[in-house]
C-alpha cells in the first residue's frame, strides 16, 4: 500500500491565494520531503522536515509535521501561475532512510 | 548543481524488444535509483544502487535488471519489453551519508506497443 497519500488529488486556485496540500503516511519515519514536478519533467526537491521538527519554512513554503497523526501539510502562500505543478510527499523510513516512498501527488493549478 | 541526464525523453519499442535506459549524473554521488511513475500510483522504486557494481531490488523489480559499471552511470534494462511496462521512468541520485534529498533526471516516457 502507498506510504504517502496526498489530499486533495487536484486543487485549482486563483493567483495570489494560498494553496494547502496534505500528506498522510503509515509507518515511522526519519524525515518527510516534498517534491514538485512540472508537467512531463523530473521531480525537484522543495523542502525536508525531520521527524523531530514540527514546522519549517522556506520562502513562500511552509511545511508542518504531526507525527502523532502521521500527517504533514505543505502551504504555498501568495501562489503564482508558475507554481502550477504536481506536488509529492515522500517519506524516508527509520529502517531505510535512503529509500523514499512517494505518494500519488496533488495536481495544483494556479489560474492567472 | 547536480545534473542528472537520461538518454531519451521519449522512446517507443515493440513487445519483446530488449530496452536500455541510461542515466548519467555528474556529481560523484554514490547512490542511484530507478523509479517508474504511473498515474494514481506515484513513484515506485524499481532498483537501487549503493555504489559501483552494488544493487538492491526495490518494490517492483520484476521484468527489470540494472547495471552500474561506473559511478556516474546507472542503466535500467528491460530484458523483454511488455505493454505493461509502458510508463514514465525516472532516475535519481543522492550522496551517501549526505542530505537525504534525491536529485532527479527529466524522465524517459517509454511506450511499448
Short mmCIF file of C-alpha atoms in Angstrom, two decimals:
data_model
loop_
_atom_site.label_atom_id
_atom_site.label_comp_id
_atom_site.label_asym_id
_atom_site.label_seq_id
_atom_site.Cartn_x
_atom_site.Cartn_y
_atom_site.Cartn_z
CA UNK A 1 0.00 0.00 0.00
CA UNK A 2 1.09 3.58 -0.52
CA UNK A 3 3.08 5.07 2.34
CA UNK A 4 2.28 8.65 1.49
CA UNK A 5 -1.13 9.74 0.35
CA UNK A 6 -1.76 13.30 -0.71
CA UNK A 7 -5.01 15.13 -0.35
CA UNK A 8 -6.58 16.63 -2.37
CA UNK A 9 -5.73 14.88 -5.61
CA UNK A 10 -6.31 18.11 -7.50
CA UNK A 11 -6.55 21.77 -6.48
CA UNK A 12 -7.44 24.83 -8.54
CA UNK A 13 -6.91 28.30 -7.10
CA UNK A 14 -6.58 31.91 -8.24
CA UNK A 15 -3.19 33.56 -8.38
CA UNK A 16 -2.44 35.23 -5.07
CA UNK A 17 -4.38 32.71 -3.00
CA UNK A 18 -2.78 30.21 -0.66
CA UNK A 19 -2.60 26.51 -1.53
CA UNK A 20 -2.60 23.78 1.11
CA UNK A 21 -1.81 20.16 0.40
CA UNK A 22 -1.87 17.34 2.91
CA UNK A 23 0.01 14.07 3.18
CA UNK A 24 -0.67 11.08 5.38
CA UNK A 25 1.63 8.14 5.96
CA UNK A 26 1.53 4.83 7.76
CA UNK A 27 4.87 3.87 9.35
CA UNK A 28 7.51 5.55 11.50
CA UNK A 29 9.63 7.96 9.52
CA UNK A 30 13.05 9.53 9.67
CA UNK A 31 12.06 12.53 7.61
CA UNK A 32 9.41 13.71 5.16
CA UNK A 33 10.18 15.55 1.95
CA UNK A 34 8.12 17.48 -0.56
CA UNK A 35 8.92 17.50 -4.26
CA UNK A 36 7.49 19.38 -7.22
CA UNK A 37 7.07 18.05 -10.74
CA UNK A 38 6.31 20.25 -13.70
CA UNK A 39 4.32 18.56 -16.42
CA UNK A 40 6.26 15.71 -18.02
CA UNK A 41 9.50 16.53 -16.20
CA UNK A 42 11.57 15.17 -13.33
CA UNK A 43 11.00 15.94 -9.67
CA UNK A 44 12.62 18.83 -7.87
CA UNK A 45 13.21 18.75 -4.13
CA UNK A 46 11.44 21.58 -2.29
CA UNK A 47 11.81 21.08 1.45
CA UNK A 48 12.60 18.46 4.06
CA UNK A 49 11.30 18.19 7.60
CA UNK A 50 12.81 15.78 10.11
CA UNK A 51 10.75 13.66 12.46
CA UNK A 52 11.76 15.78 15.47
CA UNK A 53 10.64 19.03 13.80
CA UNK A 54 7.11 20.38 13.77
CA UNK A 55 7.30 23.24 11.29
CA UNK A 56 9.69 24.51 8.68
CA UNK A 57 9.72 27.50 6.33
CA UNK A 58 11.44 28.13 3.03
CA UNK A 59 10.48 31.28 1.15
CA UNK A 60 6.75 31.00 0.36
CA UNK A 61 6.65 27.39 1.55
CA UNK A 62 5.58 26.26 4.99
CA UNK A 63 5.63 22.61 6.00
CA UNK A 64 4.19 21.13 9.17
CA UNK A 65 4.59 17.63 10.53
CA UNK A 66 2.43 15.89 13.11
CA UNK A 67 3.99 12.53 13.89
CA UNK A 68 1.17 11.59 16.28
CA UNK A 69 -1.31 11.85 13.41
CA UNK A 70 1.22 10.67 10.82
CA UNK A 71 0.45 13.65 8.62
CA UNK A 72 2.12 16.63 7.02
CA UNK A 73 0.91 19.70 5.18
CA UNK A 74 2.52 21.93 2.57
CA UNK A 75 1.34 25.52 2.37
CA UNK A 76 2.27 27.71 -0.59
CA UNK A 77 1.48 31.33 0.15
CA UNK A 78 0.67 34.02 -2.42
CA UNK A 79 0.60 31.48 -5.23
CA UNK A 80 1.78 32.30 -8.74
CA UNK A 81 0.90 30.78 -12.11
CA UNK A 82 4.43 29.33 -12.15
CA UNK A 83 3.52 27.23 -9.09
CA UNK A 84 1.27 25.12 -11.33
CA UNK A 85 2.69 21.60 -10.98
CA UNK A 86 2.20 18.29 -9.20
CA UNK A 87 3.40 18.08 -5.63
CA UNK A 88 4.51 14.86 -3.97
CA UNK A 89 5.33 13.99 -0.43
CA UNK A 90 7.98 11.34 0.16
CA UNK A 91 8.73 9.62 3.42
CA UNK A 92 12.04 8.12 4.47
CA UNK A 93 11.56 5.25 6.87
CA UNK A 94 13.58 4.85 10.03
CA UNK A 95 14.83 1.43 8.92
CA UNK A 96 15.99 2.52 5.47
CA UNK A 97 16.40 6.27 5.23
CA UNK A 98 17.72 6.21 1.67
CA UNK A 99 14.53 4.62 0.34
CA UNK A 100 11.80 7.13 -0.30
CA UNK A 101 8.15 6.17 -0.50
CA UNK A 102 6.19 8.58 -2.68
CA UNK A 103 2.53 9.41 -2.60
CA UNK A 104 0.39 9.77 -5.70
CA UNK A 105 0.61 13.56 -5.67
CA UNK A 106 -1.58 16.66 -5.71
CA UNK A 107 -2.06 18.45 -9.02
CA UNK A 108 -2.11 22.19 -8.41
CA UNK A 109 -3.45 24.63 -10.99
CA UNK A 110 -2.94 28.32 -10.31
CA UNK A 111 -5.14 30.41 -12.56
CA UNK A 112 -3.73 33.79 -13.63
CA UNK B 1 24.28 21.99 -9.10
CA UNK B 2 23.72 18.30 -9.62
CA UNK B 3 22.88 17.39 -13.16
CA UNK B 4 21.17 14.12 -13.95
CA UNK B 5 20.59 13.26 -17.58
CA UNK B 6 18.64 10.43 -19.17
CA UNK B 7 19.39 9.12 -22.62
CA UNK B 8 15.98 9.68 -24.17
CA UNK B 9 12.94 11.81 -23.37
CA UNK B 10 10.62 9.63 -25.43
CA UNK B 11 11.07 6.05 -26.55
CA UNK B 12 8.79 3.69 -28.49
CA UNK B 13 9.62 -0.02 -28.51
CA UNK B 14 7.90 -3.18 -29.60
CA UNK B 15 6.83 -6.04 -27.33
CA UNK B 16 9.69 -8.46 -26.78
CA UNK B 17 12.48 -5.99 -27.55
CA UNK B 18 15.38 -5.51 -25.17
CA UNK B 19 15.38 -1.92 -23.94
CA UNK B 20 18.19 0.05 -22.30
CA UNK B 21 17.51 3.24 -20.36
CA UNK B 22 20.63 5.16 -19.41
CA UNK B 23 21.13 7.63 -16.61
CA UNK B 24 24.24 9.73 -16.02
CA UNK B 25 24.99 12.06 -13.09
CA UNK B 26 27.88 14.49 -12.87
CA UNK B 27 28.22 14.98 -9.11
CA UNK B 28 30.01 11.84 -7.95
CA UNK B 29 27.01 10.64 -5.95
CA UNK B 30 27.22 7.07 -4.69
CA UNK B 31 23.51 6.23 -4.60
CA UNK B 32 21.41 5.96 -7.73
CA UNK B 33 17.78 4.96 -8.20
CA UNK B 34 15.35 3.94 -10.91
CA UNK B 35 11.64 4.66 -10.45
CA UNK B 36 8.60 4.26 -12.62
CA UNK B 37 5.74 6.70 -12.42
CA UNK B 38 2.18 5.80 -13.31
CA UNK B 39 -0.99 7.89 -12.92
CA UNK B 40 -2.55 7.49 -9.49
CA UNK B 41 0.34 5.37 -8.21
CA UNK B 42 3.05 7.95 -7.63
CA UNK B 43 6.67 6.86 -7.99
CA UNK B 44 7.62 3.26 -7.30
CA UNK B 45 11.20 2.14 -6.76
CA UNK B 46 12.44 -0.45 -9.25
CA UNK B 47 16.11 -0.78 -8.30
CA UNK B 48 18.63 1.00 -6.15
CA UNK B 49 22.44 1.04 -6.34
CA UNK B 50 24.58 1.85 -3.30
CA UNK B 51 27.74 2.27 -5.32
CA UNK B 52 29.55 0.84 -8.33
CA UNK B 53 28.57 -2.78 -9.00
CA UNK B 54 26.20 -2.73 -6.00
CA UNK B 55 22.47 -3.10 -6.49
CA UNK B 56 19.37 -3.82 -4.50
CA UNK B 57 15.86 -4.66 -5.61
CA UNK B 58 13.21 -2.10 -4.96
CA UNK B 59 9.48 -2.61 -4.68
CA UNK B 60 8.78 -3.67 -8.28
CA UNK B 61 11.91 -5.29 -9.79
CA UNK B 62 10.14 -7.98 -11.83
CA UNK B 63 10.89 -7.71 -15.53
CA UNK B 64 13.82 -5.34 -14.98
CA UNK B 65 17.55 -5.57 -14.36
CA UNK B 66 20.20 -2.93 -13.79
CA UNK B 67 23.88 -2.32 -14.39
CA UNK B 68 26.27 0.01 -12.56
CA UNK B 69 29.75 -0.40 -14.01
CA UNK B 70 30.80 3.22 -13.47
CA UNK B 71 29.90 5.54 -10.65
CA UNK B 72 28.26 8.12 -12.87
CA UNK B 73 26.14 5.75 -14.92
CA UNK B 74 23.17 3.58 -13.93
CA UNK B 75 21.37 1.58 -16.60
CA UNK B 76 17.91 0.06 -16.45
CA UNK B 77 17.32 -2.92 -18.71
CA UNK B 78 14.02 -4.36 -19.82
CA UNK B 79 15.01 -7.82 -21.00
CA UNK B 80 11.82 -8.39 -22.98
CA UNK B 81 9.59 -5.35 -23.04
CA UNK B 82 5.89 -5.82 -22.41
CA UNK B 83 2.97 -3.42 -22.81
CA UNK B 84 2.53 -3.17 -19.02
CA UNK B 85 5.98 -1.57 -18.87
CA UNK B 86 4.69 1.47 -20.71
CA UNK B 87 5.40 4.21 -18.21
CA UNK B 88 7.48 7.23 -17.27
CA UNK B 89 10.89 6.17 -15.95
CA UNK B 90 12.78 8.47 -13.63
CA UNK B 91 16.37 8.20 -12.49
CA UNK B 92 17.65 9.86 -9.31
CA UNK B 93 20.85 10.13 -7.33
CA UNK B 94 21.92 11.03 -3.83
CA UNK B 95 25.20 11.44 -1.97
CA UNK B 96 25.70 8.60 0.52
CA UNK B 97 25.79 9.95 4.05
CA UNK B 98 24.75 13.38 2.82
CA UNK B 99 21.38 15.15 2.87
CA UNK B 100 18.58 12.69 2.19
CA UNK B 101 17.06 14.56 -0.76
CA UNK B 102 17.32 12.96 -4.19
CA UNK B 103 18.11 14.67 -7.48
CA UNK B 104 16.07 13.58 -10.46
CA UNK B 105 16.60 13.39 -14.17
CA UNK B 106 13.98 14.68 -16.64
CA UNK B 107 12.45 11.24 -17.20
CA UNK B 108 12.00 8.90 -20.15
CA UNK B 109 8.49 8.25 -21.36
CA UNK B 110 8.55 4.71 -22.70
CA UNK B 111 5.76 3.30 -24.83
CA UNK B 112 5.73 -0.42 -25.60
CA UNK B 113 3.45 -1.39 -28.46
#
